[in-house]
Structures are given as C-alpha cells and as structure tokens.
Amino acid sequence: MEDWTLRESLVTGSGTVRWDRLGDAGAEPVVLLHGTPFSSYVWHEIAPALAAAGYRVHVWDMAGYGSSGMHAGQDVSLGAQGRIFAELLAHWGLQEPAVVAHDFGGCVALRAHLLHGVRYRRLALVDPVALKPWGSPFFRLVGEHSRVFEQLPAALHEALVREYVSSASHLGLRPAVLDALVGPWTGEEGQGAFYRQIAQADQRYTDEIQPLYPTIDLPVTVCWGTEDSWIPFARGQELAALIPGARLVPVPQAGHLVPLDAPARLTGELLTFLMT
C-alpha cells in the first residue's frame, strides 16, 4: 500500500479536499482522521485491514495537507477543519459513523461533535491533541517565525521536515514511509503549506472544547503510545479521566505515530472496540 491515492474530492471553503473509501458499500462506516504534519497515509496499513474485516472505511486529507489543495491565504486552522469534517460527513451521507482520530484529527473530531452537532456511534482517539498545554518549543518557534522559515532553501527545509516527522516514531520509519509523509511538504507549494499549518495552530481551538469533555455521551476509547515523546502518556490518562466511561489503552513500544509504529496492535484494539 505504498501507492496511496485518494480518488475523490470535495470543494470546500478552504479549498479542495481529497478523500476515498475502502470496503463494501453497504458495510458499517468507519471514518479515519489524520493529524499534523501527516496525511491519511498514516492509515495505509490499518484502513485496508478494517475494510477486510467488514467495514466501509472513509479516509481524507485535511485541507492544506497531503493530496488536498494548498494555496496562499488558506484557512487550515482546527476551526476550519472541524467545519469541513462536518461538511464531509454530510456529503458522504453518514449520520452516525464510528470515528477514529489521531493527533490534530482528535481535536477536529471532538470539535465537529461538540460544536457542530455531529453524532458518532463511537469514537476512538489515538494520541490526540485535546488538552492544554500543547505545542513543542520547536512548534512554537516555527509558528512565531513562519515567514522566516518559509524562506529556507528547499534542501534545508526538507531536512528539517524529515527530522521532525521522524521524531514522531519510536521504532523508526521505513524510508518509503518517511518519503510518503514528507513528500507533500516539498516544493514551493508544499513548503509554504507546511509553515502555514503550524502558524495557524492555536490552543484556543482545544480550550473551547476542553470544558465540554465531561458531557460526551458515547463509547470512547483512548489509545496512547507509551513512548510518545510529542504528547506524554500521562496526558492520555488525564483525557480518559475527563470523558465519562472512556477506556484508556496503552500501546507499548509505540511513539506518537501509533498507526505506523504498531499497526497490528492498534488494528486489533480498534476492531475490539468497534465490535463491542
């Protein structure tokens, strides 16, 4: 599945968003959300496995990410992504799907549910951005000086992105996988988009919804890589305690990129959760 292509598209207020579906048309729907600075490719092993297990799996690249449109002045904030996700679900005709969300995708899914009235059958959060404070010193530095970083020579920019993406994995990424994650951020368009999404990352988007977590009334599981160096495992414990009935699932020997560090283990946990 190294050749990961999203065949469909939807024009939104933040540009064209690419998406695709796997599995039988009549099967129970599951929607997968990626985080930053990644794309739906993080699910390239798990999505086919869920489809083979009998689910209709929906994947998409957030606006300004992966194969979706990128342009100057684009709104790629978490606020925009939450609205787009609600729009996508309506476009797909999904009224109450199961949702699995990683990193920034966790905030997007939570915002769509808590602020835009989108209903889920159940929700799995994988190392999500959901609680303050968040953002590493590097992330904040880039956000405050994004215009300077946009001017980096292409080779230096790519080296920076490769190092940054690599640091999200505990076990290390295969060269082809790293190339697939870094590729969309290269070139003039991709380089601008990379710093744009960091510049627009704002903790207020989680601050708006964090007080609402105790009101969540649906089955929730929180999966967390025990070796996550981006967002520590203790944050997962805190989040699970805030959501009524939420179950915390530690994923050993996995860093922040749990879908790539432990795809088989995570798939098994998700299937158990989806069938419960």
Short mmCIF file of N, CA, C and O in Angstrom, two decimals, residues 73-154:
data_model
loop_
_atom_site.label_atom_id
_atom_site.label_comp_id
_atom_site.label_asym_id
_atom_site.label_seq_id
_atom_site.Cartn_x
_atom_site.Cartn_y
_atom_site.Cartn_z
N GLY A 73 -2.87 32.03 1.79
CA GLY A 73 -4.05 32.61 2.39
C GLY A 73 -5.09 31.59 2.82
O GLY A 73 -6.17 31.98 3.29
N GLN A 74 -4.80 30.33 2.70
CA GLN A 74 -5.75 29.26 3.01
C GLN A 74 -5.99 29.14 4.51
O GLN A 74 -5.06 29.22 5.31
N ASP A 75 -7.26 28.94 4.88
CA ASP A 75 -7.60 28.69 6.28
C ASP A 75 -7.50 27.20 6.55
O ASP A 75 -8.33 26.41 6.10
N VAL A 76 -6.45 26.80 7.26
CA VAL A 76 -6.24 25.38 7.57
C VAL A 76 -6.29 25.17 9.09
O VAL A 76 -5.78 24.18 9.60
N SER A 77 -6.88 26.11 9.79
CA SER A 77 -6.96 26.04 11.25
C SER A 77 -7.81 24.87 11.70
O SER A 77 -8.58 24.29 10.92
N LEU A 78 -7.69 24.53 12.96
CA LEU A 78 -8.51 23.46 13.52
C LEU A 78 -9.99 23.84 13.48
O LEU A 78 -10.86 22.97 13.35
N GLY A 79 -10.28 25.11 13.57
CA GLY A 79 -11.67 25.54 13.44
C GLY A 79 -12.22 25.22 12.07
O GLY A 79 -13.34 24.70 11.92
N ALA A 80 -11.44 25.53 11.03
CA ALA A 80 -11.87 25.24 9.66
C ALA A 80 -11.99 23.74 9.43
O ALA A 80 -12.95 23.26 8.80
N GLN A 81 -11.03 22.97 9.93
CA GLN A 81 -11.05 21.52 9.71
C GLN A 81 -12.27 20.87 10.36
O GLN A 81 -12.86 19.93 9.80
N GLY A 82 -12.69 21.37 11.53
CA GLY A 82 -13.88 20.83 12.17
C GLY A 82 -15.12 21.07 11.33
O GLY A 82 -15.98 20.18 11.20
N ARG A 83 -15.22 22.26 10.76
CA ARG A 83 -16.37 22.56 9.88
C ARG A 83 -16.33 21.71 8.62
O ARG A 83 -17.37 21.20 8.17
N ILE A 84 -15.15 21.55 8.06
CA ILE A 84 -15.02 20.74 6.84
C ILE A 84 -15.39 19.29 7.11
O ILE A 84 -16.05 18.64 6.29
N PHE A 85 -14.98 18.78 8.27
CA PHE A 85 -15.30 17.39 8.59
C PHE A 85 -16.81 17.19 8.69
O PHE A 85 -17.35 16.21 8.18
N ALA A 86 -17.49 18.13 9.32
CA ALA A 86 -18.95 18.05 9.39
C ALA A 86 -19.55 18.08 7.99
O ALA A 86 -20.51 17.35 7.69
N GLU A 87 -18.98 18.91 7.13
CA GLU A 87 -19.46 19.01 5.74
C GLU A 87 -19.21 17.70 4.98
O GLU A 87 -20.06 17.24 4.20
N LEU A 88 -18.05 17.11 5.21
CA LEU A 88 -17.72 15.84 4.55
C LEU A 88 -18.68 14.73 4.96
O LEU A 88 -19.15 13.96 4.12
N LEU A 89 -18.95 14.63 6.23
CA LEU A 89 -19.86 13.60 6.71
C LEU A 89 -21.24 13.76 6.08
O LEU A 89 -21.88 12.76 5.70
N ALA A 90 -21.69 15.00 5.93
CA ALA A 90 -22.97 15.24 5.26
C ALA A 90 -22.88 14.85 3.78
O ALA A 90 -23.82 14.26 3.23
N HIS A 91 -21.76 15.16 3.15
CA HIS A 91 -21.54 14.81 1.74
C HIS A 91 -21.57 13.30 1.56
O HIS A 91 -22.09 12.79 0.56
N TRP A 92 -21.00 12.58 2.51
CA TRP A 92 -20.98 11.12 2.44
C TRP A 92 -22.32 10.50 2.86
O TRP A 92 -22.52 9.30 2.67
N GLY A 93 -23.18 11.30 3.45
CA GLY A 93 -24.45 10.78 3.92
C GLY A 93 -24.33 9.91 5.16
O GLY A 93 -25.16 9.03 5.40
N LEU A 94 -23.32 10.19 5.99
CA LEU A 94 -23.10 9.42 7.21
C LEU A 94 -23.69 10.17 8.40
O LEU A 94 -23.25 11.28 8.73
N GLN A 95 -24.65 9.58 9.05
CA GLN A 95 -25.34 10.25 10.15
C GLN A 95 -24.75 9.91 11.52
O GLN A 95 -24.80 10.73 12.44
N GLU A 96 -24.21 8.72 11.68
CA GLU A 96 -23.68 8.34 12.99
C GLU A 96 -22.60 7.28 12.81
O GLU A 96 -22.74 6.15 13.27
N PRO A 97 -21.47 7.63 12.18
CA PRO A 97 -20.42 6.65 11.93
C PRO A 97 -19.54 6.44 13.17
O PRO A 97 -19.58 7.22 14.12
N ALA A 98 -18.77 5.39 13.14
CA ALA A 98 -17.67 5.23 14.10
C ALA A 98 -16.52 6.08 13.58
O ALA A 98 -16.27 6.15 12.38
N VAL A 99 -15.80 6.73 14.48
CA VAL A 99 -14.73 7.65 14.09
C VAL A 99 -13.45 7.28 14.85
O VAL A 99 -13.49 7.00 16.05
N VAL A 100 -12.34 7.27 14.12
CA VAL A 100 -11.02 7.02 14.70
C VAL A 100 -10.14 8.21 14.32
O VAL A 100 -9.99 8.52 13.13
N ALA A 101 -9.57 8.90 15.31
CA ALA A 101 -8.88 10.15 15.04
C ALA A 101 -7.53 10.20 15.76
O ALA A 101 -7.45 9.92 16.95
N HIS A 102 -6.51 10.61 15.00
CA HIS A 102 -5.14 10.69 15.52
C HIS A 102 -4.68 12.15 15.60
O HIS A 102 -5.00 12.95 14.72
N ASP A 103 -3.96 12.50 16.67
CA ASP A 103 -3.28 13.79 16.78
C ASP A 103 -4.27 14.95 16.57
O ASP A 103 -5.30 15.01 17.21
N PHE A 104 -3.98 15.89 15.65
CA PHE A 104 -4.89 17.01 15.37
C PHE A 104 -6.27 16.51 14.97
O PHE A 104 -7.27 17.19 15.21
N GLY A 105 -6.31 15.34 14.33
CA GLY A 105 -7.59 14.78 13.95
C GLY A 105 -8.49 14.56 15.14
O GLY A 105 -9.72 14.63 15.02
N GLY A 106 -7.91 14.33 16.31
CA GLY A 106 -8.70 14.17 17.52
C GLY A 106 -9.45 15.44 17.86
O GLY A 106 -10.64 15.42 18.18
N CYS A 107 -8.75 16.58 17.79
CA CYS A 107 -9.39 17.86 18.04
C CYS A 107 -10.47 18.13 16.99
O CYS A 107 -11.56 18.62 17.32
N VAL A 108 -10.18 17.81 15.73
CA VAL A 108 -11.15 18.03 14.65
C VAL A 108 -12.42 17.23 14.92
O VAL A 108 -13.54 17.75 14.80
N ALA A 109 -12.27 15.95 15.26
CA ALA A 109 -13.43 15.10 15.53
C ALA A 109 -14.20 15.59 16.75
O ALA A 109 -15.43 15.61 16.75
N LEU A 110 -13.49 16.00 17.79
CA LEU A 110 -14.15 16.48 19.00
C LEU A 110 -14.90 17.79 18.74
O LEU A 110 -16.01 17.99 19.22
N ARG A 111 -14.29 18.69 17.97
CA ARG A 111 -14.96 19.95 17.65
C ARG A 111 -16.22 19.71 16.82
O ARG A 111 -17.26 20.34 17.04
N ALA A 112 -16.13 18.82 15.84
CA ALA A 112 -17.30 18.53 15.00
C ALA A 112 -18.44 17.99 15.84
O ALA A 112 -19.61 18.32 15.63
N HIS A 113 -18.10 17.16 16.82
CA HIS A 113 -19.12 16.56 17.68
C HIS A 113 -19.68 17.55 18.69
O HIS A 113 -20.90 17.69 18.84
N LEU A 114 -18.79 18.27 19.37
CA LEU A 114 -19.21 19.12 20.48
C LEU A 114 -19.73 20.49 20.05
O LEU A 114 -20.56 21.08 20.74
N LEU A 115 -19.24 21.00 18.92
CA LEU A 115 -19.63 22.34 18.49
C LEU A 115 -20.56 22.35 17.29
O LEU A 115 -21.32 23.30 17.12
N HIS A 116 -20.47 21.32 16.46
CA HIS A 116 -21.26 21.31 15.22
C HIS A 116 -22.36 20.26 15.22
O HIS A 116 -23.03 20.05 14.21
N GLY A 117 -22.55 19.59 16.35
CA GLY A 117 -23.66 18.66 16.49
C GLY A 117 -23.56 17.37 15.70
O GLY A 117 -24.56 16.69 15.49
N VAL A 118 -22.36 17.00 15.27
CA VAL A 118 -22.17 15.76 14.53
C VAL A 118 -22.21 14.58 15.50
O VAL A 118 -21.54 14.60 16.53
N ARG A 119 -22.98 13.58 15.17
CA ARG A 119 -23.14 12.42 16.04
C ARG A 119 -22.25 11.26 15.57
O ARG A 119 -22.09 11.04 14.36
N TYR A 120 -21.66 10.53 16.53
CA TYR A 120 -20.87 9.34 16.24
C TYR A 120 -21.47 8.15 16.97
O TYR A 120 -22.05 8.29 18.05
N ARG A 121 -21.27 6.98 16.37
CA ARG A 121 -21.68 5.75 17.06
C ARG A 121 -20.71 5.46 18.19
O ARG A 121 -21.10 5.05 19.28
N ARG A 122 -19.44 5.66 17.91
CA ARG A 122 -18.39 5.53 18.92
C ARG A 122 -17.16 6.27 18.42
O ARG A 122 -17.03 6.53 17.22
N LEU A 123 -16.25 6.60 19.33
CA LEU A 123 -15.10 7.43 18.99
C LEU A 123 -13.83 6.86 19.60
O LEU A 123 -13.76 6.63 20.81
N ALA A 124 -12.83 6.64 18.76
CA ALA A 124 -11.51 6.21 19.23
C ALA A 124 -10.52 7.35 18.98
O ALA A 124 -10.38 7.83 17.86
N LEU A 125 -9.86 7.77 20.03
CA LEU A 125 -8.88 8.85 19.96
C LEU A 125 -7.49 8.26 20.15
O LEU A 125 -7.22 7.58 21.14
N VAL A 126 -6.61 8.53 19.19
CA VAL A 126 -5.26 7.96 19.20
C VAL A 126 -4.25 9.10 19.37
O VAL A 126 -4.05 9.91 18.47
N ASP A 127 -3.64 9.18 20.56
CA ASP A 127 -2.67 10.24 20.87
C ASP A 127 -3.17 11.59 20.36
O ASP A 127 -2.47 12.28 19.61
N PRO A 128 -4.37 12.01 20.77
CA PRO A 128 -4.95 13.23 20.19
C PRO A 128 -4.39 14.51 20.81
O PRO A 128 -3.92 14.52 21.95
N VAL A 129 -4.46 15.58 20.04
CA VAL A 129 -4.27 16.92 20.57
C VAL A 129 -5.61 17.34 21.13
O VAL A 129 -6.56 17.60 20.38
N ALA A 130 -5.74 17.37 22.45
CA ALA A 130 -7.04 17.62 23.06
C ALA A 130 -6.96 18.42 24.35
O ALA A 130 -7.96 19.00 24.77
N LEU A 131 -5.79 18.45 25.00
CA LEU A 131 -5.66 19.11 26.29
C LEU A 131 -4.54 20.14 26.27
O LEU A 131 -3.49 19.92 25.66
N LYS A 132 -4.76 21.27 26.94
CA LYS A 132 -3.69 22.25 27.08
C LYS A 132 -2.73 21.81 28.19
O LYS A 132 -3.15 21.07 29.11
N PRO A 133 -1.48 22.25 28.11
CA PRO A 133 -0.87 22.97 27.00
C PRO A 133 -0.39 22.01 25.93
O PRO A 133 -0.13 20.84 26.21
N TRP A 134 -0.28 22.47 24.69
CA TRP A 134 0.30 21.65 23.65
C TRP A 134 1.16 22.52 22.73
O TRP A 134 1.06 23.73 22.74
N GLY A 135 2.00 21.85 21.97
CA GLY A 135 2.93 22.56 21.10
C GLY A 135 4.33 22.55 21.69
O GLY A 135 4.56 23.13 22.75
N SER A 136 5.26 21.87 21.01
CA SER A 136 6.64 21.79 21.48
C SER A 136 7.32 23.15 21.30
O SER A 136 6.83 24.03 20.58
N PRO A 137 8.49 23.36 21.95
CA PRO A 137 9.24 24.60 21.73
C PRO A 137 9.53 24.84 20.24
O PRO A 137 9.44 25.97 19.77
N PHE A 138 9.85 23.76 19.51
CA PHE A 138 10.09 23.89 18.07
C PHE A 138 8.83 24.36 17.36
O PHE A 138 8.87 25.27 16.52
N PHE A 139 7.70 23.77 17.70
CA PHE A 139 6.43 24.11 17.08
C PHE A 139 6.10 25.59 17.32
O PHE A 139 5.68 26.30 16.40
N ARG A 140 6.32 26.04 18.54
CA ARG A 140 6.03 27.44 18.86
C ARG A 140 7.00 28.38 18.14
O ARG A 140 6.60 29.45 17.67
N LEU A 141 8.26 27.99 18.06
CA LEU A 141 9.27 28.81 17.38
C LEU A 141 8.88 29.00 15.91
O LEU A 141 8.91 30.12 15.39
N VAL A 142 8.53 27.90 15.26
CA VAL A 142 8.16 27.98 13.85
C VAL A 142 6.89 28.81 13.68
O VAL A 142 6.79 29.63 12.76
N GLY A 143 5.93 28.61 14.57
CA GLY A 143 4.68 29.35 14.47
C GLY A 143 4.88 30.85 14.59
O GLY A 143 4.22 31.64 13.90
N GLU A 144 5.83 31.27 15.44
CA GLU A 144 6.08 32.70 15.65
C GLU A 144 6.91 33.31 14.53
O GLU A 144 6.90 34.54 14.36
N HIS A 145 7.62 32.47 13.78
CA HIS A 145 8.51 32.98 12.73
C HIS A 145 8.28 32.24 11.41
O HIS A 145 9.24 31.97 10.68
N SER A 146 7.03 31.93 11.12
CA SER A 146 6.73 31.11 9.94
C SER A 146 7.21 31.76 8.65
O SER A 146 7.66 31.07 7.72
N ARG A 147 7.12 33.09 8.54
CA ARG A 147 7.54 33.77 7.31
C ARG A 147 9.04 33.62 7.08
O ARG A 147 9.50 33.56 5.94
N VAL A 148 9.80 33.57 8.18
CA VAL A 148 11.25 33.36 8.05
C VAL A 148 11.53 31.93 7.58
O VAL A 148 12.31 31.70 6.64
N PHE A 149 10.86 30.96 8.19
CA PHE A 149 11.10 29.57 7.84
C PHE A 149 10.65 29.27 6.40
O PHE A 149 11.23 28.40 5.74
N GLU A 150 9.64 29.97 5.92
CA GLU A 150 9.19 29.76 4.54
C GLU A 150 10.29 30.07 3.53
O GLU A 150 10.26 29.58 2.40
N GLN A 151 11.27 30.89 3.94
CA GLN A 151 12.35 31.30 3.03
C GLN A 151 13.55 30.36 3.06
O GLN A 151 14.54 30.60 2.37
N LEU A 152 13.47 29.29 3.87
CA LEU A 152 14.60 28.35 3.92
C LEU A 152 14.88 27.75 2.54
O LEU A 152 13.95 27.52 1.77
N PRO A 153 16.15 27.51 2.23
CA PRO A 153 16.45 26.77 0.99
C PRO A 153 15.74 25.43 1.00
O PRO A 153 15.56 24.81 2.06
N ALA A 154 15.32 24.97 -0.17
CA ALA A 154 14.49 23.77 -0.27
C ALA A 154 15.12 22.56 0.42
O ALA A 154 14.43 21.80 1.12
#
